């Protein structure tokens, strides 16, 4: 059983939902990434989504783009993402880590070589924002060859046919992008999320994560009630922007700040009476 | 030669395939949110391209609004001075708004209208595509938002003012390198957010399928006209075609109708900036490698880790790290030869054409002029070549004066 499968099975048995924080590798400083990953797990995160910085993050809003620019000032590369996960795995061999990035980094690395290195580092799944299933044949076989789950996004604009098409190739979980727009946008409508998640569940037998627009504990709880996992990105990354100076005190403050946010989300999600789940383990 | 037999079997009109691939290039690499919109656009374009009424409206607008056909001008003094082949200029600079860009914006605006979208957005580098989009938006009564790099806004202030006069909102983009690629990122973000009511008018033959095909088809009027004009004038096909390549829409527009004419050699000219060897240039076909950016697989300027690197060109319209996927394919199969012209060579060609023929070319087109004149010098006087004069240079006079230390 993969780390992702084990994680969702465990949560299902406990009647809890996954909390998935997103951070950009190397933001606000490369030294912060690994301690922050451990701290997030301690604060209640079940899966970690680790961004690989790209110069042209077309699908991201200003908050994540600024994080990528900060990381690129330290020349953070795919190799640095792998190194961070390798270091994280020395103390934590349970928490799944998903890498999220853009295709060009993987194209340049070569699909096979990328999959091998990611897998060796202890990465469990890959989200590539600009890789739709139509183009993904070689990519999927390379990832699967390396034992990695190709995680795909589903959007509000995805038709039922597209949802089924994505379901046919995805593994690990699927990630419902709960807003039209870029990361960090506002105005999440939980009712429409619930409806769409229902439509996805009819067609895909994988856990469903929901992200984009989840910035506080209450929204996290409401969204978790109708899904299997909640992804929190911009709300965390925003907190990095306030901690640009690099010293041990600042690192501690970043960690405390992020842990508090995740802690409050964890608490609200666990307190929320869980809606009936039709999916079986 | 095996390459000859391969060439003979290529059906250029069959490109791209139904999923938008030109060989290994092209395709659709965008976030899931846009996939449905691209399917709708592909279907709407397919319908329009076979619809006689749509084509008739497009042709009528090209004739009466844009002013087509644009002349094919025999630059006799320049030809004599060069001492080689007869140089013909395809005068896209004489179109309404002063460049080839409007051929495509008319086509896409008609499509937006057919699809019931009343808001159009665009990215722009030099401002020519932004002006061409703002122009058609004004004419069709559409809301128009143009994304432009903050640095380009400074470089091309007259065009910014023109867009505003035409009623467009010009949004400065301050992320990344503050140029065309960042404007494209921002326009994509707008489209993802407002996909229900918004049509994204991409200005070049790049982006996700069907854009490279659609923009090529709209711009192919350039080559179709040039082909019949030169046949009428000289009784034979030209020996060579020359066009500048940023994203590559004017070049594809000229080349495409000649691709099957094997006797016609084709030359795409990229921006060599300070020189290819300096690394400060915008010549992905000459010095880049394949990757994925802005929705398509194509040659890119990138570092060894896959980050897109900053480009440099005196010409804002060529200052782009990617190129249309069909050019990448045409390069690989050897049908078109791609080279680069430096900033300095382009500036010399700018002055040369201005002084010898009384035509002020855009800095983009000056790259094609510089290469074309070099090429013509190596050819015989009974041969002919067509250089695509893709735009006029009025927009560039501030830039040129500044480089030459002249206070206007």
XYZ file of C-alpha atoms in Angstrom:
689
model
C 0.000 0.000 0.000
C 1.393 3.410 -0.946
C 1.833 6.145 1.646
C -1.110 7.998 0.088
C -3.434 4.995 0.197
C -2.396 4.234 3.767
C -2.959 7.845 4.773
C -6.493 8.034 3.365
C -7.376 4.591 4.759
C -6.218 5.618 8.223
C -8.191 8.870 8.084
C -11.306 7.102 6.879
C -11.077 4.680 9.791
C -10.789 7.645 12.166
C -13.617 9.571 10.476
C -11.274 12.458 9.743
C -10.380 14.403 6.631
C -6.932 15.141 5.258
C -5.419 18.575 5.760
C -2.928 19.310 2.961
C -0.797 22.434 3.317
C 1.132 23.739 0.308
C 4.468 25.460 0.639
C 6.956 26.519 -1.992
C 10.299 24.769 -1.666
C 12.901 27.303 -0.562
C 10.430 29.973 0.552
C 11.103 32.128 2.496
C 14.562 30.534 2.719
C 15.891 27.110 1.695
C 16.858 26.326 5.311
C 13.244 26.730 6.471
C 11.625 24.126 4.198
C 12.411 20.878 6.043
C 11.806 22.125 9.624
C 8.571 23.708 8.377
C 7.442 20.404 6.851
C 7.922 18.631 10.168
C 6.186 21.438 12.062
C 3.190 21.295 9.724
C 2.796 17.565 10.356
C 2.926 18.267 14.085
C 0.261 20.950 13.678
C -2.125 18.508 12.028
C -1.171 18.208 8.356
C -1.688 14.744 6.873
C -0.118 15.229 3.453
C 2.351 17.878 2.323
C 2.248 19.538 -1.038
C 5.611 20.900 -2.000
C 5.848 23.450 -4.790
C 8.714 23.419 -7.271
C 9.361 27.024 -8.278
C 8.927 27.928 -11.959
C 9.657 31.251 -13.609
C 6.283 31.416 -15.388
C 3.584 30.025 -13.090
C 0.637 30.704 -15.388
C -2.040 29.096 -13.208
C -0.994 30.743 -9.969
C -2.040 34.032 -8.467
C 0.288 36.786 -7.251
C 0.895 35.180 -3.842
C 2.310 31.910 -5.171
C 4.115 33.653 -8.001
C 5.876 35.897 -5.486
C 6.846 32.771 -3.525
C 8.318 31.237 -6.695
C 10.262 34.428 -7.359
C 11.618 34.397 -3.786
C 12.664 30.752 -4.127
C 14.270 31.367 -7.508
C 16.398 34.091 -5.976
C 18.016 31.218 -4.086
C 18.172 29.272 -7.386
C 15.957 26.528 -5.977
C 15.847 23.687 -8.508
C 14.198 20.281 -8.837
C 17.315 18.871 -7.186
C 16.630 21.063 -4.151
C 13.045 19.784 -3.995
C 14.354 16.207 -4.022
C 16.942 17.031 -1.368
C 14.312 18.578 0.900
C 12.158 15.457 0.691
C 15.143 13.167 1.236
C 15.971 15.137 4.388
C 12.329 15.100 5.529
C 12.174 11.319 5.078
C 14.996 10.771 7.598
C 12.537 11.612 10.382
C 9.176 10.978 8.736
C 8.557 7.936 6.587
C 4.753 8.084 6.895
C 3.471 11.476 5.728
C 2.896 11.529 1.965
C 4.595 14.302 0.003
C 3.182 15.525 -3.297
C 5.230 17.700 -5.606
C 3.354 20.396 -7.472
C 4.880 22.217 -10.396
C 4.877 22.993 -14.080
C 5.723 20.650 -16.903
C 8.803 22.351 -18.291
C 10.934 21.407 -15.298
C 10.016 17.745 -15.844
C 10.450 17.973 -19.631
C 13.966 19.252 -19.207
C 14.808 16.593 -16.611
C 13.326 13.839 -18.821
C 10.222 11.978 -17.630
C 11.979 8.716 -16.715
C 14.882 10.321 -14.954
C 12.582 12.710 -13.113
C 10.366 9.852 -11.909
C 13.327 7.830 -10.695
C 14.868 10.721 -8.773
C 11.537 11.823 -7.276
C 10.770 8.309 -6.175
C 14.230 7.813 -4.671
C 13.789 11.045 -2.725
C 10.567 9.716 -1.179
C 8.001 11.741 -3.130
C 4.642 9.997 -3.451
C 2.678 11.878 -6.084
C 3.075 14.568 -8.720
C 0.709 17.361 -9.687
C 1.693 19.057 -12.920
C -0.574 22.022 -13.401
C -0.181 22.308 -17.156
C -0.328 18.614 -18.036
C -3.836 17.578 -19.068
C -4.627 13.853 -19.433
C -4.762 14.191 -23.252
C -1.010 14.812 -23.431
C -0.021 12.642 -20.506
C 0.491 9.112 -21.837
C 4.296 9.001 -21.596
C 4.288 11.104 -18.467
C 1.898 8.753 -16.672
C 3.783 5.632 -17.638
C 7.050 7.190 -16.442
C 5.518 8.221 -13.106
C 3.865 4.879 -12.583
C 7.107 3.147 -13.482
C 8.672 5.033 -10.601
C 5.839 4.152 -8.240
C 4.521 7.732 -8.204
C 0.855 8.697 -8.316
C -0.091 11.118 -11.098
C -2.518 13.455 -9.332
C -4.757 15.419 -11.704
C -6.766 18.570 -11.245
C -10.486 18.868 -11.924
C -12.013 22.318 -12.478
C -15.487 23.817 -12.201
C -15.451 23.890 -16.008
C -14.662 20.168 -16.339
C -17.566 18.386 -18.011
C -18.700 14.951 -16.871
C -16.897 13.450 -19.873
C -13.670 15.150 -18.848
C -14.121 14.049 -15.241
C -14.448 10.452 -16.406
C -11.399 10.847 -18.661
C -9.368 12.176 -15.733
C -10.652 9.378 -13.511
C -9.356 6.832 -15.987
C -5.750 8.013 -15.617
C -5.479 9.539 -12.131
C -4.287 7.758 -9.050
C -3.621 8.653 -5.407
C -6.347 11.264 -5.236
C -7.878 13.928 -7.438
C -7.698 17.597 -6.689
C -10.797 19.687 -7.313
C -9.862 23.283 -8.037
C -12.807 24.909 -6.350
C -12.713 28.198 -8.237
C -12.375 29.391 -11.749
C -9.296 31.461 -11.563
C -5.836 31.322 -10.149
C -4.602 30.239 -6.733
C -5.370 32.598 -3.888
C -8.597 34.004 -5.329
C -11.503 34.755 -3.045
C -15.242 34.010 -2.821
C -15.473 30.274 -2.412
C -19.032 29.007 -2.754
C -19.197 25.866 -0.609
C -22.603 24.801 -1.944
C -21.381 24.643 -5.528
C -18.282 22.800 -4.317
C -20.486 20.213 -2.635
C -22.467 19.736 -5.820
C -19.412 19.307 -8.022
C -17.720 16.953 -5.557
C -20.869 14.825 -5.759
C -20.582 14.709 -9.544
C -16.920 13.740 -9.300
C -17.638 11.030 -6.749
C -20.108 9.415 -9.108
C -17.358 9.035 -11.685
C -14.079 8.659 -9.827
C -13.341 6.143 -7.138
C -10.469 8.040 -5.532
C -10.293 10.412 -2.569
C -11.213 13.974 -3.554
C -9.193 16.926 -2.314
C -10.481 20.475 -2.658
C -8.291 23.544 -2.938
C -8.164 27.183 -4.147
C -9.843 29.804 -1.989
C -9.594 28.086 1.411
C -8.068 30.579 3.775
C -9.602 30.143 7.220
C -10.588 27.434 9.678
C -14.301 27.780 9.086
C -14.069 27.383 5.308
C -11.666 24.470 5.761
C -14.213 22.756 8.030
C -17.118 23.361 5.666
C -15.207 22.143 2.631
C -13.836 19.120 4.477
C -17.398 18.109 5.325
C -18.101 17.460 1.651
C -14.708 16.151 0.507
C -11.842 13.920 1.622
C -9.113 16.498 1.846
C -8.609 20.239 2.063
C -5.641 21.931 0.364
C -4.436 25.214 1.824
C -1.898 27.145 -0.207
C -1.986 30.908 -0.575
C -3.171 31.448 3.012
C 0.066 29.818 4.219
C 2.359 31.286 1.604
C 1.078 34.778 2.419
C 2.539 34.324 5.856
C 5.984 33.686 4.365
C 5.996 37.033 2.627
C 6.032 38.707 6.035
C 9.203 36.868 7.061
C 11.867 37.888 4.626
C 14.818 38.310 6.942
C 16.653 35.103 7.518
C 17.712 34.276 11.047
C 16.785 31.575 13.576
C 14.222 33.822 15.258
C 12.449 34.468 11.988
C 12.411 30.760 11.151
C 10.804 30.094 14.488
C 8.232 32.801 13.869
C 7.339 31.464 10.408
C 6.900 28.001 11.835
C 4.784 29.283 14.723
C 2.641 31.387 12.406
C 1.934 28.561 9.955
C 1.408 26.028 12.748
C -1.211 28.243 14.345
C -3.177 28.525 11.117
C -3.010 24.777 10.460
C -3.844 24.014 14.095
C -6.995 26.094 13.928
C -8.013 24.404 10.666
C -7.314 20.965 12.104
C -9.417 21.715 15.138
C -12.346 23.069 13.122
C -12.213 20.159 10.679
C -12.171 17.563 13.451
C -15.007 19.280 15.331
C -17.143 19.424 12.225
C -19.635 16.560 12.179
C -18.526 14.543 9.188
C -21.083 14.122 6.441
C -21.843 10.681 5.212
C -19.316 9.452 2.720
C -20.512 7.240 -0.072
C -17.028 6.190 -1.046
C -15.822 2.963 0.514
C -12.257 2.443 1.624
C 18.880 11.779 -50.664
C 16.570 10.381 -48.016
C 15.576 13.896 -46.901
C 14.121 14.593 -50.354
C 11.876 11.565 -50.191
C 10.761 12.557 -46.714
C 9.954 16.073 -47.875
C 7.838 14.772 -50.709
C 5.625 12.800 -48.358
C 4.881 15.760 -46.074
C 1.364 17.076 -46.367
C 1.740 20.539 -44.877
C -1.976 21.191 -44.928
C -2.512 18.158 -42.674
C -0.646 19.969 -39.887
C -1.447 20.214 -37.092
C -3.066 16.868 -36.258
C -6.473 16.949 -34.595
C -4.948 17.469 -31.150
C -2.833 20.367 -32.388
C 0.538 18.683 -32.853
C 3.137 19.697 -35.412
C 5.357 16.642 -35.089
C 6.380 16.629 -31.417
C 5.541 20.342 -31.034
C 2.343 22.201 -30.249
C -0.417 20.453 -28.314
C -2.332 21.799 -25.359
C -0.522 22.233 -22.061
C -2.793 24.328 -19.889
C -4.531 23.995 -16.566
C -7.695 21.923 -16.483
C -9.884 25.028 -16.102
C -9.110 26.046 -19.694
C -9.479 22.675 -21.392
C -13.203 22.938 -21.918
C -12.867 26.499 -23.227
C -10.215 25.333 -25.705
C -12.499 22.515 -26.864
C -15.278 25.042 -27.441
C -12.916 27.366 -29.280
C -11.611 24.524 -31.446
C -15.151 23.507 -32.378
C -16.242 27.101 -33.034
C -13.183 27.717 -35.186
C -13.704 24.505 -37.101
C -17.282 25.544 -37.807
C -16.283 29.075 -38.837
C -13.481 27.923 -41.102
C -15.923 25.878 -43.164
C -18.730 28.461 -42.993
C -19.029 30.503 -46.194
C -20.786 33.403 -44.466
C -18.029 33.705 -41.849
C -15.327 33.631 -44.513
C -17.170 36.199 -46.608
C -17.439 38.561 -43.649
C -13.741 38.065 -42.854
C -12.742 38.730 -46.465
C -14.947 41.822 -46.669
C -13.401 43.249 -43.485
C -9.905 42.563 -44.782
C -10.738 44.387 -47.991
C -12.669 47.394 -46.715
C -11.473 47.854 -43.120
C -7.868 46.653 -43.240
C -7.273 47.780 -46.829
C -6.204 44.513 -48.397
C -4.662 43.347 -50.591
C -1.505 45.005 -49.338
C 0.881 45.941 -52.176
C 3.856 43.887 -53.223
C 6.426 46.589 -53.827
C 9.501 46.135 -56.009
C 12.269 47.952 -54.126
C 14.268 48.811 -57.213
C 16.773 51.246 -55.725
C 17.487 48.882 -52.866
C 17.855 45.987 -55.320
C 20.260 47.951 -57.504
C 22.279 49.139 -54.525
C 22.479 45.578 -53.192
C 23.528 44.319 -56.588
C 21.847 40.953 -56.282
C 18.350 39.562 -56.483
C 15.252 41.674 -57.073
C 13.845 42.598 -53.676
C 10.091 42.715 -53.257
C 8.481 43.981 -50.073
C 5.120 42.705 -48.890
C 3.688 45.898 -47.489
C 1.894 44.784 -44.312
C 2.978 48.132 -42.868
C 0.265 49.726 -45.003
C -2.556 47.854 -43.280
C -4.912 49.702 -40.979
C -3.098 50.085 -37.614
C 0.247 49.690 -39.348
C 1.102 46.023 -39.119
C 0.028 42.500 -40.021
C -1.490 41.978 -36.574
C -4.928 43.208 -37.584
C -5.473 40.307 -40.034
C -5.651 38.020 -37.037
C -7.540 40.264 -34.612
C -10.327 40.758 -37.161
C -10.623 37.000 -37.535
C -10.642 36.310 -33.810
C -13.055 39.159 -33.033
C -15.485 37.753 -35.602
C -15.138 34.408 -33.884
C -15.713 35.991 -30.457
C -18.863 37.562 -31.848
C -20.019 34.231 -33.256
C -19.413 32.626 -29.846
C -21.378 35.334 -28.037
C -18.413 36.630 -26.001
C -18.517 40.340 -25.420
C -15.223 40.819 -23.596
C -11.869 40.382 -25.309
C -8.433 40.314 -23.727
C -4.974 40.344 -25.257
C -1.296 40.372 -24.399
C 1.032 42.717 -26.188
C 4.765 43.339 -26.445
C 5.462 46.199 -28.831
C 1.841 47.220 -28.551
C 0.954 46.420 -32.164
C -1.219 43.449 -31.276
C -2.735 45.418 -28.387
C -3.610 48.271 -30.721
C -4.994 45.857 -33.312
C -7.136 44.201 -30.638
C -8.327 47.512 -29.158
C -9.187 48.625 -32.690
C -11.429 45.682 -33.505
C -12.946 45.802 -30.009
C -13.916 49.426 -30.640
C -15.397 48.511 -33.988
C -17.389 45.564 -32.633
C -18.379 47.356 -29.414
C -16.596 44.909 -27.149
C -15.001 45.468 -23.752
C -11.223 45.186 -24.136
C -8.427 44.608 -21.627
C -4.796 44.505 -22.794
C -1.983 43.139 -20.639
C 1.405 44.712 -21.245
C 4.726 44.347 -19.457
C 5.582 47.364 -17.331
C 8.904 47.683 -19.149
C 7.233 47.576 -22.563
C 4.765 50.255 -21.448
C 7.732 52.561 -21.008
C 9.334 51.514 -24.309
C 6.136 51.853 -26.353
C 4.229 54.731 -24.799
C 2.605 55.985 -28.049
C 0.930 52.619 -28.535
C -0.274 52.622 -24.918
C -1.966 55.936 -25.547
C -3.488 54.678 -28.798
C -5.014 51.703 -26.983
C -6.478 53.981 -24.345
C -7.909 56.290 -27.000
C -9.560 53.244 -28.539
C -11.268 52.537 -25.232
C -9.140 49.647 -23.999
C -7.955 49.222 -20.455
C -4.170 48.681 -20.438
C -3.025 46.681 -17.430
C 0.684 46.930 -16.578
C 2.305 43.607 -15.658
C 5.103 43.931 -13.125
C 5.869 40.270 -12.471
C 8.870 38.379 -13.821
C 10.779 40.198 -16.537
C 7.924 42.715 -17.076
C 7.765 41.959 -20.813
C 5.678 40.017 -23.309
C 5.928 36.583 -21.673
C 4.693 37.984 -18.366
C 1.853 39.793 -20.120
C 0.893 36.448 -21.647
C 0.926 34.789 -18.195
C -1.339 37.512 -16.870
C -3.746 37.312 -19.809
C -3.990 33.544 -19.264
C -4.847 34.188 -15.619
C -7.575 36.610 -16.633
C -8.936 34.049 -19.070
C -8.945 31.292 -16.431
C -10.907 33.588 -14.131
C -13.388 35.017 -16.665
C -13.608 32.141 -19.083
C -17.416 32.293 -19.361
C -17.715 35.714 -21.015
C -14.184 36.328 -22.271
C -12.416 35.591 -25.543
C -8.622 35.600 -25.390
C -7.216 37.038 -28.634
C -3.679 35.642 -28.782
C -1.487 37.695 -31.088
C 0.840 35.098 -32.454
C 1.032 31.508 -33.689
C 1.859 30.225 -30.199
C -0.265 29.127 -27.252
C -2.414 26.020 -26.881
C -4.231 24.396 -29.804
C -6.159 25.730 -31.741
C -4.365 29.106 -31.541
C -1.269 28.273 -33.624
C -3.442 26.859 -36.399
C -6.127 29.537 -36.201
C -3.707 32.483 -36.215
C -1.734 30.881 -39.071
C -4.905 30.514 -41.096
C -5.948 34.138 -40.505
C -2.447 35.399 -41.374
C -2.067 33.185 -44.450
C -3.770 35.898 -46.477
C -0.291 37.478 -46.576
C 1.265 34.554 -48.420
C -1.737 33.894 -50.648
C -1.683 37.476 -51.891
C 2.105 37.552 -52.225
C 2.063 34.332 -54.234
C -0.415 35.588 -56.818
C 1.128 39.087 -56.868
C 4.640 37.853 -57.624
C 3.358 35.421 -60.253
C 1.569 38.278 -61.901
C 4.584 40.580 -61.717
C 7.439 38.236 -62.630
C 5.684 35.251 -64.130
C 7.379 32.891 -61.717
C 7.625 31.973 -58.072
C 10.140 33.838 -55.908
C 13.423 32.149 -55.104
C 13.286 33.067 -51.443
C 11.041 34.402 -48.693
C 12.300 36.255 -45.625
C 10.390 37.223 -42.482
C 11.204 38.065 -38.891
C 10.213 35.599 -36.181
C 9.235 36.512 -32.636
C 6.245 34.312 -32.011
C 6.244 33.953 -35.782
C 2.797 34.987 -37.045
C 3.890 37.217 -39.920
C 6.430 34.613 -40.995
C 3.965 31.723 -40.998
C 1.453 33.972 -42.756
C 3.922 34.517 -45.600
C 5.471 31.023 -45.662
C 2.446 28.769 -45.300
C 0.947 29.173 -48.804
C 4.418 28.489 -50.307
C 5.414 25.439 -48.226
C 4.691 22.979 -51.003
C 6.608 25.031 -53.566
C 9.922 23.247 -53.142
C 11.867 25.765 -55.252
C 11.060 28.549 -52.781
C 13.680 28.800 -50.025
C 12.468 30.257 -46.718
C 14.343 32.154 -44.070
C 13.062 33.029 -40.607
C 14.988 35.766 -38.824
C 15.146 35.841 -35.037
C 16.310 38.638 -32.777
C 20.032 38.216 -32.162
C 20.130 41.053 -29.604
C 23.733 41.756 -28.617
C 24.792 38.625 -30.541
C 23.984 34.944 -30.023
C 27.390 34.373 -28.423
C 26.626 36.906 -25.650
C 23.516 35.072 -24.479
C 21.595 38.392 -24.641
C 19.158 37.644 -27.420
C 15.692 36.313 -28.202
C 16.505 33.514 -30.625
C 15.087 30.222 -29.296
C 15.230 28.484 -32.693
C 18.892 29.406 -33.161
C 20.070 28.878 -29.607
C 17.312 27.347 -27.461
C 15.948 23.875 -26.907
C 12.498 22.289 -26.818
C 10.322 22.686 -23.753
C 6.787 23.592 -22.703
C 5.587 27.145 -22.097
C 2.333 29.039 -22.599
C 0.381 25.969 -23.563
C 2.574 24.465 -26.262
C 5.738 22.447 -26.750
C 8.264 24.417 -28.744
C 11.822 25.758 -28.750
C 12.445 27.947 -25.718
C 15.099 30.080 -24.131
C 15.621 28.277 -20.851
C 18.358 27.433 -18.381
C 19.495 23.887 -17.758
C 16.940 23.449 -14.981
C 14.043 24.498 -17.231
C 13.503 28.042 -15.933
C 12.643 30.499 -18.695
C 15.424 33.030 -19.074
C 15.139 36.703 -19.819
C 15.451 37.642 -23.426
C 16.876 40.731 -25.017
C 16.051 42.534 -28.227
C 15.926 46.166 -29.271
C 12.557 45.242 -30.723
C 9.839 44.695 -28.122
C 7.805 42.628 -30.568
C 10.546 40.012 -30.891
C 11.457 39.988 -27.209
C 9.890 36.625 -26.407
C 11.533 33.387 -25.150
C 9.337 31.016 -27.165
C 8.200 30.657 -30.746
C 5.212 29.179 -32.560
C 5.317 25.361 -32.593
C 4.965 25.125 -36.378
C 8.269 26.991 -36.727
C 9.916 24.468 -34.402
C 8.665 21.708 -36.632
C 9.669 23.495 -39.861
C 13.133 23.961 -38.395
C 13.504 20.291 -37.478
C 12.377 19.018 -40.867
C 14.644 21.564 -42.556
C 11.962 23.306 -44.632
C 12.772 26.755 -43.224
C 16.215 28.013 -42.269
C 16.348 30.159 -39.133
C 19.079 32.684 -38.383
C 19.515 35.720 -36.175
C 20.178 39.401 -36.796
C 21.692 41.581 -34.074
C 20.262 44.843 -32.747
C 22.943 46.794 -34.601
C 22.344 45.079 -37.930
C 18.611 45.709 -37.569
C 19.216 49.399 -36.829
C 21.407 49.737 -39.924
C 18.719 48.089 -42.043
C 16.141 50.434 -40.536
C 18.120 53.452 -41.753
C 18.934 51.860 -45.084
C 15.322 51.222 -46.055
C 14.228 54.604 -44.744
C 16.830 56.476 -46.756
C 16.839 54.433 -49.948
C 13.150 53.630 -50.385
C 11.401 56.197 -48.183
C 9.812 53.482 -46.086
C 10.256 53.503 -42.304
C 10.106 49.863 -41.175
C 9.253 48.594 -37.713
C 12.259 47.389 -35.739
C 10.829 43.880 -35.939
C 10.664 44.033 -39.738
C 14.121 45.637 -39.829
C 15.509 42.253 -38.756
C 13.973 40.678 -41.849
C 15.283 43.568 -43.974
C 18.838 43.131 -42.697
C 18.869 39.422 -43.439
C 17.032 39.788 -46.743
C 19.496 42.339 -48.092
C 22.454 40.114 -47.121
C 20.759 37.186 -48.825
C 19.884 39.181 -51.954
C 23.520 40.228 -52.337
C 24.486 36.556 -52.708
C 21.809 35.943 -55.342
C 21.634 36.772 -59.043
C 19.787 39.810 -60.471
C 17.377 37.553 -62.374
C 16.307 35.963 -59.093
C 13.737 37.442 -56.745
C 12.954 37.384 -53.073
C 10.087 38.638 -50.962
C 10.724 40.227 -47.593
C 7.732 40.604 -45.320
C 7.593 44.203 -44.194
C 5.374 43.260 -41.290
C 4.924 46.697 -39.738
C 5.748 50.359 -39.983
C 8.314 52.010 -37.773
C 6.578 55.142 -36.485
C 6.127 53.464 -33.109
C 9.896 52.934 -32.850
C 11.229 56.403 -33.535
C 11.509 57.270 -29.834
C 13.495 54.091 -29.187
C 15.819 54.775 -32.092
C 16.354 58.406 -31.197
C 17.197 57.374 -27.643
C 19.724 54.729 -28.780
C 21.370 57.282 -31.047
C 21.441 59.944 -28.355
C 19.034 62.273 -30.126
C 16.663 64.490 -28.126
C 13.269 64.728 -29.830
